[in-house]
Short mmCIF file of C-alpha atoms and ligand atoms in Angstrom, two decimals:
data_model
loop_
_atom_site.label_atom_id
_atom_site.label_comp_id
_atom_site.label_asym_id
_atom_site.label_seq_id
_atom_site.Cartn_x
_atom_site.Cartn_y
_atom_site.Cartn_z
CA MET A 200 96.66 49.85 128.61
CA LYS A 201 95.62 50.44 131.99
CA VAL A 202 96.58 49.17 135.53
CA LEU A 203 94.29 47.91 138.19
CA ILE A 204 95.33 48.17 141.74
CA ASP A 205 93.23 46.49 144.33
CA GLU A 206 92.55 46.99 148.17
CA GLN A 207 95.88 44.99 149.06
CA TYR A 208 97.53 47.20 146.77
CA ARG A 209 98.28 44.37 144.06
CA LYS A 210 99.03 45.26 140.45
CA PHE A 211 97.31 43.98 137.33
CA LEU A 212 98.18 45.11 133.56
CA ILE A 213 95.33 44.84 131.59
CA GLY A 214 94.59 45.68 127.89
CA ASP A 215 92.66 48.90 126.55
CA ASN A 216 89.56 46.76 124.84
CA LEU A 217 88.63 43.64 126.77
CA ASP A 218 86.10 41.34 125.05
CA LYS A 219 85.37 39.49 128.49
CA ASP A 220 84.91 40.36 131.81
CA LEU A 221 87.70 40.21 134.04
CA GLN A 222 87.59 37.87 137.15
CA LEU A 223 90.31 38.21 139.67
CA ASP A 224 90.72 37.70 143.58
CA PHE A 225 88.68 40.91 144.03
CA GLY A 226 85.78 39.70 142.09
CA VAL A 227 84.30 40.30 138.40
CA LEU A 228 84.29 43.65 136.92
CA SER A 229 82.72 43.64 133.44
CA LYS A 230 84.25 44.41 130.24
CA ASP A 231 82.29 47.63 129.62
CA GLN A 232 83.10 48.92 133.05
CA LEU A 233 86.85 48.32 132.36
CA ASN A 234 86.82 49.66 128.76
CA ALA A 235 84.95 52.86 129.78
CA ALA A 236 87.57 53.44 132.99
CA GLN A 237 89.91 56.00 133.00
CA ASN A 238 92.87 57.13 134.91
CA GLY A 239 91.94 58.10 138.60
CA ASP A 240 88.64 55.95 138.36
CA VAL A 241 87.59 53.84 141.30
CA LEU A 242 85.64 50.76 140.36
CA GLN A 243 84.02 48.17 142.34
CA SER A 244 83.75 44.50 141.74
CA HIS A 245 80.74 42.40 142.21
CA LEU A 246 82.21 41.86 145.73
CA GLY A 247 82.10 45.56 146.56
CA LYS A 248 85.89 45.70 146.41
CA LYS A 249 87.40 48.71 145.32
CA VAL A 250 89.56 48.50 142.06
CA PHE A 251 91.74 51.97 141.29
CA VAL A 252 92.56 52.59 137.74
CA LEU A 253 95.51 54.17 136.40
CA ASP A 254 96.94 54.69 132.79
CA ALA A 255 99.80 52.13 132.67
CA SER A 256 103.16 53.95 132.65
CA PHE A 257 106.52 53.02 130.53
CA VAL A 258 107.58 50.94 133.57
CA ASP A 259 104.11 49.00 133.96
CA ILE A 260 104.31 47.73 130.61
CA PHE A 261 108.37 46.93 130.81
CA GLU A 262 107.90 44.64 133.77
CA LYS A 263 105.65 42.79 131.77
CA ILE A 264 107.49 42.63 128.50
CA LYS A 265 107.78 39.01 126.98
CA ARG A 266 110.97 37.55 127.51
CA GLY A 267 113.35 35.56 125.46
CA PRO A 268 116.70 36.22 125.65
CA GLN A 269 118.36 37.53 129.04
CA ILE A 270 117.23 41.29 129.27
CA ILE A 271 119.13 44.26 130.26
CA THR A 272 117.50 45.31 133.55
CA LEU A 273 116.19 48.75 134.36
CA LYS A 274 118.59 49.52 136.64
CA ASP A 275 121.29 49.03 134.30
CA ALA A 276 119.29 50.45 131.30
CA ALA A 277 118.91 53.43 133.18
CA LEU A 278 122.62 53.88 134.18
CA ILE A 279 123.43 53.47 130.42
CA ALA A 280 121.15 56.22 129.51
CA ALA A 281 122.59 58.32 132.29
CA TYR A 282 126.43 58.30 131.57
CA THR A 283 125.80 58.49 127.60
CA GLY A 284 123.97 61.45 128.20
CA ILE A 285 121.39 60.59 125.52
CA SER A 286 118.58 62.95 124.63
CA ASP A 287 115.43 63.41 122.75
CA LYS A 288 118.18 64.17 119.54
CA SER A 289 120.15 61.08 119.85
CA ILE A 290 120.85 58.40 117.28
CA ILE A 291 121.67 54.97 118.62
CA VAL A 292 122.88 51.95 117.10
CA ASP A 293 122.33 48.86 119.34
CA ALA A 294 123.08 44.98 119.18
CA GLY A 295 121.35 42.59 119.31
CA ALA A 296 118.03 43.35 119.75
CA GLY A 297 117.31 40.15 122.05
CA SER A 298 113.62 40.88 123.78
CA GLY A 299 113.95 44.37 123.24
CA ALA A 300 114.37 45.15 126.81
CA LEU A 301 117.14 47.67 126.70
CA ILE A 302 116.42 49.63 123.06
CA SER A 303 112.61 49.94 124.53
CA TYR A 304 114.36 51.68 127.36
CA LEU A 305 116.44 53.95 125.12
CA GLY A 306 113.52 54.39 122.53
CA ASN A 307 111.55 56.04 125.42
CA VAL A 308 114.50 58.51 126.55
CA VAL A 309 115.24 59.43 122.78
CA LYS A 310 111.43 59.99 121.34
CA PRO A 311 110.22 61.59 119.40
CA SER A 312 112.98 63.00 117.47
CA GLY A 313 115.48 60.45 118.17
CA LYS A 314 116.31 57.04 116.54
CA VAL A 315 117.15 53.65 117.88
CA TYR A 316 118.36 51.48 115.46
CA SER A 317 119.11 47.98 116.57
CA TYR A 318 120.52 44.92 114.45
CA GLU A 319 119.24 41.36 115.40
CA VAL A 320 120.44 38.24 113.66
CA SER A 321 117.76 35.64 115.29
CA ASP A 322 114.07 35.53 113.27
CA GLU A 323 112.60 34.74 116.54
CA PHE A 324 113.99 37.43 118.29
CA ILE A 325 113.35 40.32 115.72
CA LYS A 326 109.39 38.73 116.13
CA LEU A 327 109.61 38.78 119.79
CA ALA A 328 111.40 42.39 120.44
CA SER A 329 109.45 43.81 117.70
CA GLU A 330 106.10 42.90 119.76
CA ASN A 331 107.55 44.53 122.78
CA ILE A 332 108.24 47.53 120.93
CA LYS A 333 104.74 47.91 119.45
CA ASP A 334 103.07 47.31 123.04
CA LEU A 335 105.18 50.17 124.26
CA ASN A 336 104.24 52.54 121.18
CA LEU A 337 107.83 52.95 120.03
CA GLN A 338 107.82 51.60 116.42
CA ASP A 339 108.21 55.16 115.32
CA THR A 340 111.57 55.34 117.33
CA VAL A 341 113.14 51.77 117.35
CA ILE A 342 114.04 50.45 113.92
CA ILE A 343 114.84 46.55 114.21
CA LYS A 344 117.27 45.42 111.44
CA ASN A 345 117.83 42.00 110.49
CA LYS A 346 121.60 42.14 110.15
CA ASN A 347 124.67 40.83 111.60
CA ILE A 348 126.32 43.75 113.38
CA TYR A 349 129.77 41.98 112.97
CA ASP A 350 129.45 42.78 109.14
CA GLY A 351 129.17 46.53 109.57
CA ILE A 352 127.41 49.48 110.71
CA ASP A 353 125.00 51.38 107.79
CA GLU A 354 124.28 54.62 110.27
CA LYS A 355 126.91 57.51 110.32
CA ASN A 356 126.91 60.31 113.05
CA VAL A 357 125.96 57.87 115.32
CA ASP A 358 126.00 59.18 119.35
CA MET A 359 126.10 56.06 121.17
CA LEU A 360 126.51 52.58 120.28
CA SER A 361 125.23 49.82 122.81
CA LEU A 362 126.37 46.12 122.42
CA ASP A 363 124.90 43.21 124.22
CA LEU A 364 126.40 40.16 122.36
CA PRO A 365 129.20 38.03 123.15
CA GLU A 366 132.17 39.87 121.02
CA PRO A 367 131.88 43.28 121.22
CA TRP A 368 135.51 43.90 120.30
CA ARG A 369 134.50 42.78 116.64
CA VAL A 370 132.50 46.05 116.50
CA ILE A 371 135.20 48.05 116.94
CA GLU A 372 136.57 48.97 113.29
CA HIS A 373 132.57 49.56 112.55
CA ALA A 374 132.42 51.87 115.40
CA ASN A 375 135.52 53.72 113.67
CA LYS A 376 133.49 54.66 110.72
CA SER A 377 129.91 55.21 112.44
CA LEU A 378 130.60 56.60 115.93
CA LYS A 379 130.52 60.44 115.74
CA ILE A 380 133.76 62.05 117.38
CA GLY A 381 132.83 62.31 121.36
CA GLY A 382 130.06 59.17 120.94
CA TYR A 383 130.03 56.61 123.26
CA PHE A 384 130.73 53.10 122.91
CA VAL A 385 128.73 50.75 125.73
CA ALA A 386 129.50 47.14 126.01
CA TYR A 387 127.39 45.19 128.40
CA LEU A 388 129.19 42.06 129.36
CA PRO A 389 128.11 39.26 132.13
CA SER A 390 131.93 38.18 132.51
CA MET A 391 134.94 40.23 133.43
CA THR A 392 137.31 38.05 131.10
CA GLN A 393 135.17 39.52 128.26
CA VAL A 394 135.45 43.03 129.61
CA GLN A 395 139.44 42.56 129.61
CA ILE A 396 139.54 41.49 126.12
CA PHE A 397 137.11 44.28 125.00
CA VAL A 398 139.11 46.86 126.64
CA SER A 399 142.36 45.57 125.13
CA ALA A 400 141.15 45.57 121.78
CA LEU A 401 139.70 49.13 122.00
CA THR A 402 142.10 51.29 119.98
CA LYS A 403 143.90 54.45 121.30
CA ASN A 404 140.96 56.64 119.83
CA TYR A 405 138.84 55.57 122.77
CA ARG A 406 139.06 56.69 126.38
CA ILE A 407 137.55 54.33 128.95
CA GLU A 408 134.82 56.33 130.82
CA GLN A 409 134.34 53.89 133.21
CA ILE A 410 133.68 50.02 133.95
CA PHE A 411 130.96 49.27 136.43
CA GLU A 412 128.55 46.91 137.61
CA ASP A 413 125.59 47.93 139.83
CA LEU A 414 123.79 46.18 142.75
CA GLN A 415 120.21 47.55 143.45
CA ARG A 416 119.08 46.19 147.22
CA ASN A 417 115.50 47.28 147.77
CA TRP A 418 113.98 47.48 151.27
CA ILE A 419 110.74 46.87 153.16
CA VAL A 420 109.60 49.40 155.26
CA ARG A 421 106.22 48.52 156.93
CA GLY A 422 105.31 49.42 160.79
CA GLN A 423 108.28 48.59 162.57
CA ILE A 424 109.89 46.60 160.06
CA ALA A 425 112.54 48.31 157.95
CA ARG A 426 115.09 45.67 156.26
CA PRO A 427 116.28 45.00 153.01
CA GLU A 428 114.42 42.33 151.11
CA SER A 429 116.10 38.89 151.52
CA MET A 430 116.35 38.41 147.43
CA MET A 431 118.11 40.89 145.49
CA LEU A 432 119.05 41.31 141.86
CA GLY A 433 122.61 41.03 142.25
CA HIS A 434 125.05 40.61 139.41
CA THR A 435 123.63 41.11 136.10
CA GLY A 436 126.44 42.34 134.04
CA PHE A 437 129.20 44.66 133.54
CA ILE A 438 129.22 47.90 131.69
CA THR A 439 131.81 49.44 130.09
CA ILE A 440 131.73 52.85 128.34
CA ALA A 441 134.30 54.41 126.26
CA ARG A 442 134.24 57.56 124.38
CA ARG A 443 135.74 58.15 120.90
CA LEU A 444 137.93 61.10 120.53
CA TYR A 445 139.38 60.81 116.89
N1 SAH B 667 119.90 43.74 125.23
C1 SAH B 667 118.82 42.72 124.83
C2 SAH B 667 119.06 41.25 124.91
C3 SAH B 667 120.13 40.70 123.86
S1 SAH B 667 120.69 39.25 124.19
C4 SAH B 667 117.75 43.09 125.95
O1 SAH B 667 117.76 44.06 126.70
O2 SAH B 667 116.62 42.43 125.51
C5 SAH B 667 121.90 39.14 122.70
C6 SAH B 667 120.86 39.02 121.24
O3 SAH B 667 122.11 39.31 120.28
C7 SAH B 667 120.58 37.73 121.02
O4 SAH B 667 119.12 37.92 120.71
C8 SAH B 667 121.37 37.37 119.62
O5 SAH B 667 120.84 36.72 118.74
C9 SAH B 667 121.86 38.77 119.21
N2 SAH B 667 123.18 38.66 118.38
C10 SAH B 667 124.41 37.87 119.04
N3 SAH B 667 125.25 38.25 117.79
C11 SAH B 667 124.77 39.20 117.03
C12 SAH B 667 125.43 39.79 115.93
N4 SAH B 667 126.74 39.54 115.63
N5 SAH B 667 124.70 40.83 115.28
C13 SAH B 667 123.33 41.10 115.91
N6 SAH B 667 122.73 40.06 116.67
C14 SAH B 667 123.48 39.52 117.38
#
């Protein structure tokens, strides 16, 4: 996929093999012009407007993924990856796949040698998440399984377990058989009452590394203006990170 940036620095994501010309605010660009365009090219629309071409980055595509269930946002996904130290050798088990947002991010971190196995009970969301994973070209790294994780985990010697579902405490017993010693157990929960239940259910063989939420406030800096944006992405979820000791 490619990104087009117009003279107002607005961003448009387009596919690689268009079968129609593209008409946007900046005018028309022909399909031949667009299909042949390379990273760094500067095109001219029929109105004489400049359009910059970039190869789409992971983030450009991630921002446009199709959404069903509420996704884990980049700010949270990034901190989950940061505080669990996952790398291209990591084996991750996740549930539920949902829209596939968190598993795409994790897959992008652990590719090409690592793997992400994600459990999902809904056929509809398996389809949605699989499409998003394919758009990000992560199908060799991220494997979605039509299984209920409350029934058990097939994988062993897992480096990190991430759960974004209502009752993560129902997975603790399974985690004890799957997570490797020193592995990280992450629960993403919207409500503190769920965090309390999860933390009190965790057995003694886990050390709570941290429990946090993260609020990202972006700023506008333009000429004399330098202020926070009026809207912010505030509370999304609480992240609990525990580590298996034995
Ligand atoms: N983290 C995802 C969103 C997950 S939404 C993202 O970033 O896109 C929660 C998902 O968990 C839903 O799709 C739901 O179908 C699934 N789910 C709920 N309970 C489950 C279970 N026991 N096993 C597997 N999936 C489950």
